[in-house]
Tab-separated table of C-alpha atoms in Angstrom:
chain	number	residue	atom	x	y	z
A	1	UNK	CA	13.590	4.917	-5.142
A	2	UNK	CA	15.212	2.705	-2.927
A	3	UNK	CA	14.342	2.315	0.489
A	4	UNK	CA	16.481	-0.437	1.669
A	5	UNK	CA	18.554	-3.412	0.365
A	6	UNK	CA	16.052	-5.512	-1.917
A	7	UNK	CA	12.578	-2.824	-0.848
A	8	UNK	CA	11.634	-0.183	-3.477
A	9	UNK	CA	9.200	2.959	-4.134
A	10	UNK	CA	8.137	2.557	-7.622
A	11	UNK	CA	6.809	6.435	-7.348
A	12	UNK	CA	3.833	7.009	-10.294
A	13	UNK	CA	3.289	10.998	-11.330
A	14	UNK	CA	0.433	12.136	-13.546
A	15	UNK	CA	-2.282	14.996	-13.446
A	16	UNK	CA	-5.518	15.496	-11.898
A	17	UNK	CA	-6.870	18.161	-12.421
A	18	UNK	CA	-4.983	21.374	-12.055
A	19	UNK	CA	-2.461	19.731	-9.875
A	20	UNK	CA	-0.098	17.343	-10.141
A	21	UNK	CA	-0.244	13.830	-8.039
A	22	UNK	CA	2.281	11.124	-7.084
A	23	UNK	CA	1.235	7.444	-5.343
A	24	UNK	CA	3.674	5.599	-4.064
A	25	UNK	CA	3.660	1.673	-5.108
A	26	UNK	CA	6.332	-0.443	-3.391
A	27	UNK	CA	7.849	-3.220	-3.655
A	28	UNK	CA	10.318	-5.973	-1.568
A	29	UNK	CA	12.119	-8.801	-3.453
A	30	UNK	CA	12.034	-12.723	-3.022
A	31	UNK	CA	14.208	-15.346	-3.794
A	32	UNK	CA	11.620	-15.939	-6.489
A	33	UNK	CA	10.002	-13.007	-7.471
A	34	UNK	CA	8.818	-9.409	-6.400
A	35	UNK	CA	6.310	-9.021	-4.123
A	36	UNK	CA	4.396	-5.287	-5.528
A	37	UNK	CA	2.152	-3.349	-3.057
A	38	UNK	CA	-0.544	-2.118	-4.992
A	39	UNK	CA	-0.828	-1.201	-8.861
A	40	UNK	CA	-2.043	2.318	-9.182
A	41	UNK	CA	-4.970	3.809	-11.093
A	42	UNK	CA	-6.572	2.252	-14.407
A	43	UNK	CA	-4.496	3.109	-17.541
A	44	UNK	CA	-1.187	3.223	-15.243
A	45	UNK	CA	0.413	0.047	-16.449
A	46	UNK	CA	2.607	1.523	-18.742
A	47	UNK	CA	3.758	4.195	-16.332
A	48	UNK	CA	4.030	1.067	-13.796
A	49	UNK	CA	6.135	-0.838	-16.356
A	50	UNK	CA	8.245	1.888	-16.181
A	51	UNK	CA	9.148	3.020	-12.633
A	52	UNK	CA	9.855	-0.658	-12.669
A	53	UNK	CA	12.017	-0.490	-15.027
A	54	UNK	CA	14.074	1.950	-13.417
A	55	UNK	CA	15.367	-0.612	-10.566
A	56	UNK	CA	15.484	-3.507	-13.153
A	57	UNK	CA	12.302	-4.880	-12.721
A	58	UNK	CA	9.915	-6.052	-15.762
A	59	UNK	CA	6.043	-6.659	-15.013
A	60	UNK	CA	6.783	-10.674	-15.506
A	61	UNK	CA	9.076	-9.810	-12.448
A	62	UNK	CA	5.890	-9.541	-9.959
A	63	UNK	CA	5.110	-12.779	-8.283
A	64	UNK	CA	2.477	-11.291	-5.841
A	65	UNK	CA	0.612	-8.590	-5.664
A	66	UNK	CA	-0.589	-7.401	-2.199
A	67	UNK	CA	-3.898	-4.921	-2.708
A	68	UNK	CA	-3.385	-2.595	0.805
A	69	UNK	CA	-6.983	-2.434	0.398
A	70	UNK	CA	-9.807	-2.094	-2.142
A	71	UNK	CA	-10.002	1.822	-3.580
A	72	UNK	CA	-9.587	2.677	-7.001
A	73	UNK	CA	-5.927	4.496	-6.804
A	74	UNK	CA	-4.568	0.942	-5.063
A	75	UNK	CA	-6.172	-1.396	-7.336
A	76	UNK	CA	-7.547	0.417	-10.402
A	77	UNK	CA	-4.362	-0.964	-12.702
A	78	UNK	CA	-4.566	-4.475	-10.902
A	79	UNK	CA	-6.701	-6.046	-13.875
A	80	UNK	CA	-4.169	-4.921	-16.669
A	81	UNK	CA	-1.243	-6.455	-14.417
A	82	UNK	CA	-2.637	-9.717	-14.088
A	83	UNK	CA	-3.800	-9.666	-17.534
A	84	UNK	CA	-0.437	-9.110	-18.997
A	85	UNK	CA	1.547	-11.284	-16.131
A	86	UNK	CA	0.759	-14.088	-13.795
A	87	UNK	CA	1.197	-12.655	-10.658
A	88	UNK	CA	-0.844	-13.836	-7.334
A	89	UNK	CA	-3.284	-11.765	-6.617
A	90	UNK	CA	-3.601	-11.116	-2.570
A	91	UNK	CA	-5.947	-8.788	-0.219
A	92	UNK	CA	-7.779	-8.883	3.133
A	93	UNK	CA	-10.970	-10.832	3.592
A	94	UNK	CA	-12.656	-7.419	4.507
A	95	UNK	CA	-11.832	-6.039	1.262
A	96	UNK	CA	-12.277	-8.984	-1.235
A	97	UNK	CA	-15.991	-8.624	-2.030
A	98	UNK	CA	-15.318	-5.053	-3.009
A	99	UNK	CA	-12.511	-5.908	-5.066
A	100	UNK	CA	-13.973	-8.836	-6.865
A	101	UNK	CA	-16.898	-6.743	-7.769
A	102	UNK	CA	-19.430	-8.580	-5.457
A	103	UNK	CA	-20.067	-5.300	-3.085
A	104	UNK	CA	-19.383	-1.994	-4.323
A	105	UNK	CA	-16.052	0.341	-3.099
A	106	UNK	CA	-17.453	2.052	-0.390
A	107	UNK	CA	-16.268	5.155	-1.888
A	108	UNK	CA	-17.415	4.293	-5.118
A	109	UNK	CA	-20.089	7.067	-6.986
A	110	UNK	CA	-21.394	4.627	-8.997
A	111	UNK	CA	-18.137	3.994	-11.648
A	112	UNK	CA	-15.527	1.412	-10.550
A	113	UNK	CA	-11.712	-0.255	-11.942
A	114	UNK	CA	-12.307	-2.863	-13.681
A	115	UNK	CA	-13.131	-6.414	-11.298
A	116	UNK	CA	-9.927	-8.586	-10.515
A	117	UNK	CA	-10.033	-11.933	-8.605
A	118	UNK	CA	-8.037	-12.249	-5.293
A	119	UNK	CA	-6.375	-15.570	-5.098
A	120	UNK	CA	-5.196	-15.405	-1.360
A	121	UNK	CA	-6.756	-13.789	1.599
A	122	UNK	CA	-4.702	-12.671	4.540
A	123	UNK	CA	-5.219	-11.930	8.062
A	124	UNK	CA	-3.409	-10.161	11.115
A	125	UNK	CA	-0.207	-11.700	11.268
A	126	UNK	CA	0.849	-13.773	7.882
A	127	UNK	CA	3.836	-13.197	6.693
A	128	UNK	CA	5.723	-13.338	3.577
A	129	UNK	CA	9.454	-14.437	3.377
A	130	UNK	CA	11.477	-11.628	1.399
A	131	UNK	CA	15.084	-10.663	0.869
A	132	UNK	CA	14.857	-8.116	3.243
A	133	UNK	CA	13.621	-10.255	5.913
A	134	UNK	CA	9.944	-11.263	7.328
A	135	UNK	CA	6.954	-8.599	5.606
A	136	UNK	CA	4.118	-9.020	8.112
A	137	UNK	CA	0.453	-7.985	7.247
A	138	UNK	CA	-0.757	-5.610	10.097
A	139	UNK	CA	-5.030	-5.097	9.746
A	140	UNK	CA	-5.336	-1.514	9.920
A	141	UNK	CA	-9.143	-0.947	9.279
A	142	UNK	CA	-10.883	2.151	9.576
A	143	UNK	CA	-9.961	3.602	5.786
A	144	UNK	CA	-11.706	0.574	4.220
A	145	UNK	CA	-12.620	-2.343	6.408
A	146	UNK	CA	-10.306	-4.681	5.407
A	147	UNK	CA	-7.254	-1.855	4.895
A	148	UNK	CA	-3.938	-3.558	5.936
A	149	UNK	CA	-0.367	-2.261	5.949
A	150	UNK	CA	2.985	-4.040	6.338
A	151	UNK	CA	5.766	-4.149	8.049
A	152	UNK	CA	9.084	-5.460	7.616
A	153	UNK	CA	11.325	-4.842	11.113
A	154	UNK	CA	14.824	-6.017	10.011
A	155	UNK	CA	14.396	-2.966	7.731
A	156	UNK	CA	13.271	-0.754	10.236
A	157	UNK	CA	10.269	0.209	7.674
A	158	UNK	CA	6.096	0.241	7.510
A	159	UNK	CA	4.999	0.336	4.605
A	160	UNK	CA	1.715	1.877	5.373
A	161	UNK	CA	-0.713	2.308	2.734
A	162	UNK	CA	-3.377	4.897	3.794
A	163	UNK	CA	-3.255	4.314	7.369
A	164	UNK	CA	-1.257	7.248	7.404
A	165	UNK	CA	-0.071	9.949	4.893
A	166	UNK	CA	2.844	12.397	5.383
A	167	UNK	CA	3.459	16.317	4.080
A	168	UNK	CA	6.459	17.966	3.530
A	169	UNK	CA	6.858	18.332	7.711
A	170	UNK	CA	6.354	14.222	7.925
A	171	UNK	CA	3.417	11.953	9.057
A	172	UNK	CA	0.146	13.690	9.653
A	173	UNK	CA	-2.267	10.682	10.026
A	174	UNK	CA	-5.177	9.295	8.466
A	175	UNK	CA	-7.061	11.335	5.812
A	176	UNK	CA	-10.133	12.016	7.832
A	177	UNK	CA	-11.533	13.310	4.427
A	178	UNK	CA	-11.324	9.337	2.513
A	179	UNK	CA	-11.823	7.828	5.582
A	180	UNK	CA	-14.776	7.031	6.243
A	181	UNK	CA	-14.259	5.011	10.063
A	182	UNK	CA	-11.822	7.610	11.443
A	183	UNK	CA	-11.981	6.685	15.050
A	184	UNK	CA	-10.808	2.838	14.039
A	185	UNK	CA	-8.575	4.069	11.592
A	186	UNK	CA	-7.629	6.269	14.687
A	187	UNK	CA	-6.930	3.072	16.525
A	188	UNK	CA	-4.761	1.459	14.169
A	189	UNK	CA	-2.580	4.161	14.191
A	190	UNK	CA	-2.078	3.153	17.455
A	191	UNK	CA	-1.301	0.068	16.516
A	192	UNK	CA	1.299	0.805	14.123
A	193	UNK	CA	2.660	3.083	16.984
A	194	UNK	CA	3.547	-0.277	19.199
A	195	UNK	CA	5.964	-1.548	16.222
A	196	UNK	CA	9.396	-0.764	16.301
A	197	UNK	CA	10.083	0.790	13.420
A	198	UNK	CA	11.242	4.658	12.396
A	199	UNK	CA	10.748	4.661	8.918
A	200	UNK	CA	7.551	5.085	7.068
A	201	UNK	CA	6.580	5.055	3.345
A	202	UNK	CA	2.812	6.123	2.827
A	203	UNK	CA	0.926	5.842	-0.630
A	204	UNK	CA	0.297	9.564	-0.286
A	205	UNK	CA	2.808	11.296	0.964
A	206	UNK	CA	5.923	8.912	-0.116
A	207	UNK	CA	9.068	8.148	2.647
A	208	UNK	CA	9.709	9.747	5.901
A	209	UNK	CA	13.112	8.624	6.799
A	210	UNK	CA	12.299	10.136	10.816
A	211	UNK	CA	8.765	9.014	11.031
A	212	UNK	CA	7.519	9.101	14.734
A	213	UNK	CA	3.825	6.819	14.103
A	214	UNK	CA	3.605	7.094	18.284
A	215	UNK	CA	3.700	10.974	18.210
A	216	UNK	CA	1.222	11.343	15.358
A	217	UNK	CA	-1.120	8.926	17.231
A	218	UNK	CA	-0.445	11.327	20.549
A	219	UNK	CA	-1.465	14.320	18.417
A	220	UNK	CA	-4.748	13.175	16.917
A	221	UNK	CA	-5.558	11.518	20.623
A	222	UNK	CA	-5.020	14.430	22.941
């Protein structure tokens, strides 16, 4: 799906369970390469490879890839990408020791994805130059403690990882169920509610083309 000029959903659909689930990878081009947001379960590389596909995109395509934070459904696949392309690994300080296997997920029940090296660390406030203008990192903690999402405001779009996740009726806020700090995760809600932007894809959930952040924020703060 596209969501803007040079910005993608690279939607993944498979079964767990009895019901059927979709995440919602994205991605935002460079002059140089394409920046991915998160890679998706373990095994999902070849169903990666192919939403890809559908905009054009090969794996050899992904210059960076930004982990939103460290559970299993964001960076599960990330091994097999970096295995099979050489893409730049990148995640939150708060998150790295999880990721690189020297704490455990915090959500973890004793199995894990497979341990991936993260070659950049970024903060509040870096930002990446992109096609579709400035993608800033935003720390959003409270779902893991070094959760971020991004933003990219000439697009009028946050691409919010799990610091929200919508329904069929549009944003309904954290998942108080996975997340395990809800009155932080609470608060950067509110953060994302100061930028000023109207569009919203979450990982869970997928795009809200009307997405009020401030009113969802009101809702769970009344």
């Amino acid at each position: 799906m596209e969501l803007d000029q040079h910005v993608y959903s690279f939607p993944l659909t498979f079964d767990r369970g009895d019901r059927e689930t979709t995440i919602h990878p994205s991605g935002v081009e460079t002059e140089s390469g394409l920046i991915l947001l998160d890679a998706g379960f373990p095994g999902q590389i070849e169903d990666l490879e192919s939403a890809l596909a559908e905009h054009g995109f090969e794996l050899d395509d992904v210059e960076l890839l930004v982990l939103t934070h460290q559970d299993g459904d964001h960076v599960g696949c990330a091994g097999e990408l970096v295995t099979r392309t050489d893409a730049t690994v990148v995640a939150h300080s708060g998150d790295t020791p999880a990721i690189e296997g020297d704490e455990a997920p915090i959500k973890s029940s004793g199995d894990r994805y497979p341990l991936v090296s993260v070659d950049v660390q970024i903060v509040e406030n870096v930002v990446f130059r992109t096609e579709a203008g400035p993608l800033r990192v935003v720390e959003t903690p409270g779902h893991t403690p070094g959760h971020v999402s991004l933003v990219l405001p000439e697009a009028d779009l946050l691409l919010a990882g799990d610091a929200t996740v919508a329904d069929e009726d549009g944003l309904v806020g954290p998942n108080e169920r996975f997340t395990p700090e809800m009155d932080d995760a609470i608060d950067s809600l509110g953060k994302l509610a100061e930028l000023d932007v109207n569009r919203t894809l979450c990982y869970h959930g997928g795009f809200v083309e009307d997405s009020d952040v401030r009113a969802t924020y009101e809702s769970l703060t009344e």
